[in-house]
Backbone atoms as SQL, in Angstrom:
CREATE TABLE atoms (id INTEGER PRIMARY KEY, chain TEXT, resi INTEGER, resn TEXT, atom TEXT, x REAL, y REAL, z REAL);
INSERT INTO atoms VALUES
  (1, 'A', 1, 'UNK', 'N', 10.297, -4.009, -2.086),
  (2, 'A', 1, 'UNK', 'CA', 10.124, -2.610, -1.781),
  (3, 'A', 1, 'UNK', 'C', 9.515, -1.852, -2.958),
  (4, 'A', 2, 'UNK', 'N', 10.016, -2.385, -4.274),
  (5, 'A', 2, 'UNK', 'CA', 9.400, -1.465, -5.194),
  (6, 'A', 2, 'UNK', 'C', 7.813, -1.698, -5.487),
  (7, 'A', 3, 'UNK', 'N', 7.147, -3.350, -4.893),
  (8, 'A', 3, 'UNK', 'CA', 6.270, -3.066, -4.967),
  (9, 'A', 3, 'UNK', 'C', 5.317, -1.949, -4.178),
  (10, 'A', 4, 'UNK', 'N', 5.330, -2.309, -2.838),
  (11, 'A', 4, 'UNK', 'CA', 5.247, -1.175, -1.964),
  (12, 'A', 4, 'UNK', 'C', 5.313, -0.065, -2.322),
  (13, 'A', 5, 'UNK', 'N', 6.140, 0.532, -2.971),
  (14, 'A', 5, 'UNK', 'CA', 5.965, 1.613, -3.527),
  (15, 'A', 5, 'UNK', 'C', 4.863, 1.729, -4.737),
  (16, 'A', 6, 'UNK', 'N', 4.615, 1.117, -5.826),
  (17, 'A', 6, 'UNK', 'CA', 4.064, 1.247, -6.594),
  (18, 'A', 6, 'UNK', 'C', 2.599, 0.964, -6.215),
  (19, 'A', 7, 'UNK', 'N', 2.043, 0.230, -5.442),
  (20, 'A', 7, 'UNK', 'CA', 1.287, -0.173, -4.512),
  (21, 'A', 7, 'UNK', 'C', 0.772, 1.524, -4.509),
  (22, 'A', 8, 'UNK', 'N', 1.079, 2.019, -3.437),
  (23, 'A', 8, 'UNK', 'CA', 1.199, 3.559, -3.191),
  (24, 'A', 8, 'UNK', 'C', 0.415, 4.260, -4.159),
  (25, 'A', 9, 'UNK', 'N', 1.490, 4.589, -5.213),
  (26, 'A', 9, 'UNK', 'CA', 1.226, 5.235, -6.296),
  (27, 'A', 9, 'UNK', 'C', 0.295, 5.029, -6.648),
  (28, 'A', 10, 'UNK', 'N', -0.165, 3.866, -7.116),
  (29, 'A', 10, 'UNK', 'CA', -1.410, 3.388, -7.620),
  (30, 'A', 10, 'UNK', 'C', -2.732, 4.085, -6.886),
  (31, 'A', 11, 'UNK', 'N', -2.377, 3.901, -5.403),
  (32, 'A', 11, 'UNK', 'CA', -3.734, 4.409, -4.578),
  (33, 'A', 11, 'UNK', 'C', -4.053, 5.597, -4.491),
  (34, 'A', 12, 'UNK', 'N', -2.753, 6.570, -4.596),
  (35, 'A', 12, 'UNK', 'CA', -2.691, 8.083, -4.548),
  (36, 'A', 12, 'UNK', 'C', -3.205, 8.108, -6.462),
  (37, 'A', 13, 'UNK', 'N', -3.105, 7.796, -7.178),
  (38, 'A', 13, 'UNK', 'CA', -3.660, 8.393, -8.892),
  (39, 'A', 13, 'UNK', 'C', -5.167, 7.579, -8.490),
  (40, 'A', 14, 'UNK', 'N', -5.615, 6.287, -8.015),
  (41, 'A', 14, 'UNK', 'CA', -6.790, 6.062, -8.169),
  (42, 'A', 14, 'UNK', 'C', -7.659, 7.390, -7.268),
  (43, 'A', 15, 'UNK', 'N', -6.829, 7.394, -6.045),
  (44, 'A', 15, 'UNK', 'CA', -7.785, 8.289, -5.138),
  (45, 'A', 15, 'UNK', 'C', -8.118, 10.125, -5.769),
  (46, 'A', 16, 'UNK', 'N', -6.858, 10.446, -6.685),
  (47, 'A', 16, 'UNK', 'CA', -6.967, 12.076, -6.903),
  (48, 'A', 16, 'UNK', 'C', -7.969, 11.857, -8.245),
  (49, 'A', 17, 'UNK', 'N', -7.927, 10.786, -9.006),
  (50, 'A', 17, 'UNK', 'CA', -9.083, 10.357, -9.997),
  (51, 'A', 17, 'UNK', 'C', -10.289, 10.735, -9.289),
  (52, 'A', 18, 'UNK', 'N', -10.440, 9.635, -8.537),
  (53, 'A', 18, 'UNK', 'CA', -12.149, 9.431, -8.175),
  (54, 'A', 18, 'UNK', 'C', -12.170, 10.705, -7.133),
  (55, 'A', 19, 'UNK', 'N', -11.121, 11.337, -6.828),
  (56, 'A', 19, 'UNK', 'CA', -12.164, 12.839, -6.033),
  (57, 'A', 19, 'UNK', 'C', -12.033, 13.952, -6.953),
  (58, 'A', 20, 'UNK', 'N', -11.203, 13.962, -8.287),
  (59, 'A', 20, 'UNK', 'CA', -11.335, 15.052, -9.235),
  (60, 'A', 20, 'UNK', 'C', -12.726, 14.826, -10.185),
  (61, 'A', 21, 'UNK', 'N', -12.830, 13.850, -10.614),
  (62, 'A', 21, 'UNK', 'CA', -14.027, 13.645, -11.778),
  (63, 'A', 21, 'UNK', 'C', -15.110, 13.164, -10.488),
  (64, 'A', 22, 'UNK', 'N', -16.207, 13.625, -10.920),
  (65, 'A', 22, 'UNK', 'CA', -17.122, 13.478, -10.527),
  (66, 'A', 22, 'UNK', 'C', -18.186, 11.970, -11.035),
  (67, 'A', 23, 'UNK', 'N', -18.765, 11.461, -10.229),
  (68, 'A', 23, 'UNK', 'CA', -19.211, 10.209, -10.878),
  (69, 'A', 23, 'UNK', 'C', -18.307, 8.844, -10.627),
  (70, 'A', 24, 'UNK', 'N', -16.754, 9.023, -10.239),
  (71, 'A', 24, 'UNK', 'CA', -16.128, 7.709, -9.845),
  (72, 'A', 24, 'UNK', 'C', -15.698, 8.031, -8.747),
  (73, 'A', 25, 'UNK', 'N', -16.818, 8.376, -7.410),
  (74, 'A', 25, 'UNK', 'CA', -16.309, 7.992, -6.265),
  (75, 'A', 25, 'UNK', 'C', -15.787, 6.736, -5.821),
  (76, 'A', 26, 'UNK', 'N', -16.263, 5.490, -6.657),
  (77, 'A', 26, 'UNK', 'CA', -15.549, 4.297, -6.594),
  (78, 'A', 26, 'UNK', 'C', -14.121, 3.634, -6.510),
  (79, 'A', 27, 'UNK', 'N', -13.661, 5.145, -7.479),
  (80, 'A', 27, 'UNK', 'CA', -12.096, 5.393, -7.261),
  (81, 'A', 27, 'UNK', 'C', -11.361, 5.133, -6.452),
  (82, 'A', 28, 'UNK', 'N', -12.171, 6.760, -5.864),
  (83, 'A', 28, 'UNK', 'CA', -11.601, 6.771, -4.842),
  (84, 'A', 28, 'UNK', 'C', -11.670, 5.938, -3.240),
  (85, 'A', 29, 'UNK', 'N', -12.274, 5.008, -3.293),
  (86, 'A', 29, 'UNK', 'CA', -12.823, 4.015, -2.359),
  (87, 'A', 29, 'UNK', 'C', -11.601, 2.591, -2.883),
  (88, 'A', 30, 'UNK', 'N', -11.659, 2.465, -3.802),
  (89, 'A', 30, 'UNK', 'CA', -10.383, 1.208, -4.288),
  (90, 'A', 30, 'UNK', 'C', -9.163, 1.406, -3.767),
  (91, 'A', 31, 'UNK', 'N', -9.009, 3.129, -4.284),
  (92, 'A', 31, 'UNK', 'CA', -7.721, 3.656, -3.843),
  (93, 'A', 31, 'UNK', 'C', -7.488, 3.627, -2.251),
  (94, 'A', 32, 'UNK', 'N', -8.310, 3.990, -1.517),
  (95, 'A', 32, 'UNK', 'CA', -8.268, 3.351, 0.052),
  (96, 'A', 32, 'UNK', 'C', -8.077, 2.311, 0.688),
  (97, 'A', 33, 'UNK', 'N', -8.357, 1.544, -0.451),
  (98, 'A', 33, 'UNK', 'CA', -8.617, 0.217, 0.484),
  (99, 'A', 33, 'UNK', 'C', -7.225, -0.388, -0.493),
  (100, 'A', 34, 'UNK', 'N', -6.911, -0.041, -1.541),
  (101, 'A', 34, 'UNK', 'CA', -5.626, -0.353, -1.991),
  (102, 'A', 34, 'UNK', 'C', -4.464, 0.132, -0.976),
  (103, 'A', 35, 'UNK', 'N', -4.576, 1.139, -0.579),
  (104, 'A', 35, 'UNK', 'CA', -3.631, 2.023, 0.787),
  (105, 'A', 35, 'UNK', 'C', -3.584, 1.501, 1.947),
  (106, 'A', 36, 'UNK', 'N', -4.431, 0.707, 2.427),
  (107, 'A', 36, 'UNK', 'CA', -4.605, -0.002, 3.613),
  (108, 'A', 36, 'UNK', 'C', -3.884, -1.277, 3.712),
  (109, 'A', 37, 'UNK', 'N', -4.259, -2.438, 2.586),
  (110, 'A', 37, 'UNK', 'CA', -3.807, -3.358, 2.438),
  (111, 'A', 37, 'UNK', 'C', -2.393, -3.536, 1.465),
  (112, 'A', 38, 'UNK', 'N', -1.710, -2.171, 1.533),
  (113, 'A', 38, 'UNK', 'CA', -0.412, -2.454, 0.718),
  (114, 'A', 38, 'UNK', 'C', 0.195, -1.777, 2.280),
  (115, 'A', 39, 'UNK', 'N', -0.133, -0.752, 3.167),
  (116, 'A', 39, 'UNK', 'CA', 0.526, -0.787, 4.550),
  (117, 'A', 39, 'UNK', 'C', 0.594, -1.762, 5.094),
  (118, 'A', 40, 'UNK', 'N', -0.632, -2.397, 5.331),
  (119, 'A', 40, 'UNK', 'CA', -0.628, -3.859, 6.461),
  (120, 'A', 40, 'UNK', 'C', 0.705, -4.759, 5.458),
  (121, 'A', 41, 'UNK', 'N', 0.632, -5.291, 3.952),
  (122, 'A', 41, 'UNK', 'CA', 1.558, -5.581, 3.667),
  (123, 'A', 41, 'UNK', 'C', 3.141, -5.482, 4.413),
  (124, 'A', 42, 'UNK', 'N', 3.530, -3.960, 3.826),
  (125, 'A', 42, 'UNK', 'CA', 4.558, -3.402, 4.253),
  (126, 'A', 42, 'UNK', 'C', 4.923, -3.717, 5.905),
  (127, 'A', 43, 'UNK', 'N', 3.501, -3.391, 7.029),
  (128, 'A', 43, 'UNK', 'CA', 3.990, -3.709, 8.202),
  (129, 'A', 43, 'UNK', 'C', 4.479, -4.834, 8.462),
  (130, 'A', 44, 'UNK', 'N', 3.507, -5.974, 7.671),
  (131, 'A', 44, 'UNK', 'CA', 4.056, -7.523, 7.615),
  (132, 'A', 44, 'UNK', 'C', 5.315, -8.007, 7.533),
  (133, 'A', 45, 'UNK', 'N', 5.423, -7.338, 6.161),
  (134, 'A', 45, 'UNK', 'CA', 6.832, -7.616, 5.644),
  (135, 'A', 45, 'UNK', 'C', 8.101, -7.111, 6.758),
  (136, 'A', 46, 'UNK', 'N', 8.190, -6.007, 7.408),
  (137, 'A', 46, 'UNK', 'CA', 9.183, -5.242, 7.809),
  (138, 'A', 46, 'UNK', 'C', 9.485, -6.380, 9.212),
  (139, 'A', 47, 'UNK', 'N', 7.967, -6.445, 10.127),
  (140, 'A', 47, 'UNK', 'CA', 8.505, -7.079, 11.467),
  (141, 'A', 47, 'UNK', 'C', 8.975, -8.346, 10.570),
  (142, 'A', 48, 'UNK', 'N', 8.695, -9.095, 9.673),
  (143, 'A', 48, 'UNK', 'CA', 8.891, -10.762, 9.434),
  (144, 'A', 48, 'UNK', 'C', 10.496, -10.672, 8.904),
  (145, 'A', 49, 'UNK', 'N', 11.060, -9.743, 8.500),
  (146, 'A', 49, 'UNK', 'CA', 12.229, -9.508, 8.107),
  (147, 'A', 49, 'UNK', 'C', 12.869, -9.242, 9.966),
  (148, 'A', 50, 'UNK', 'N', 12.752, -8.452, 10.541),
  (149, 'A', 50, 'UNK', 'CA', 13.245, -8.061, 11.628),
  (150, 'A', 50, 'UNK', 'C', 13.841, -9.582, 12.144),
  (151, 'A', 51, 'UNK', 'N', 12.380, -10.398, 12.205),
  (152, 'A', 51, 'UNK', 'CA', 12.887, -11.275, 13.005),
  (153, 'A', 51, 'UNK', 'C', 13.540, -12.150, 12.652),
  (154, 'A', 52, 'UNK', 'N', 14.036, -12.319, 11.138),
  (155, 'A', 52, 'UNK', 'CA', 14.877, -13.331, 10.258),
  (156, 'A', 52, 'UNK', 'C', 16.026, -12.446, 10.778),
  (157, 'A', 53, 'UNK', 'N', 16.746, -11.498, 10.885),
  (158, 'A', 53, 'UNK', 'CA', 17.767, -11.179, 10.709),
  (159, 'A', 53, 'UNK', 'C', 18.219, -11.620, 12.317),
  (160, 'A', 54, 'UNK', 'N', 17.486, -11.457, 13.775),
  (161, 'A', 54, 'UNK', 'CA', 18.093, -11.868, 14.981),
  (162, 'A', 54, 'UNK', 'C', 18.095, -13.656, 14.826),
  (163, 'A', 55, 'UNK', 'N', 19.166, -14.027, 14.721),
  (164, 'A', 55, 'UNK', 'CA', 19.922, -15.413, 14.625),
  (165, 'A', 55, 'UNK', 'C', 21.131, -15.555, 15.789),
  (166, 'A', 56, 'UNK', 'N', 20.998, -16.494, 16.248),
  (167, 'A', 56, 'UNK', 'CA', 21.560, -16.577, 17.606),
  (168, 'A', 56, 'UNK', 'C', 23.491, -17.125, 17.241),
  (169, 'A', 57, 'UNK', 'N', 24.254, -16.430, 17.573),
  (170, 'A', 57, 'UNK', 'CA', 25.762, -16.627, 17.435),
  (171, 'A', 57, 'UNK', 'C', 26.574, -17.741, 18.370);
């Protein structure tokens, strides 16, 4: 989880970088695509946990 989070962070300071300074729109393009692929992560992670925890009694 804490990566996930930091994940985050990372994309929100790359993205307010590259749309405050001018010249590293690149930034802000990493930072997107860092945001995308740390959600899909997270979605991964959450159902693959879901389904470890239903175990039949």
């Amino acid at each position: 989880m804490s990566l996930f989070l930091f994940l985050i962070l990372v994309a929100v300071v790359l993205g307010i970088i590259g749309f405050v300074v001018h010249g590293l729109f690149y930034l802000l393009v990493i930072g997107a695509i860092v945001l995308v692929v740390d959600l899909v992560y997270g979605v991964t992670r959450v159902r693959r946990g879901a389904k470890g925890r239903r175990r039949g009694r």
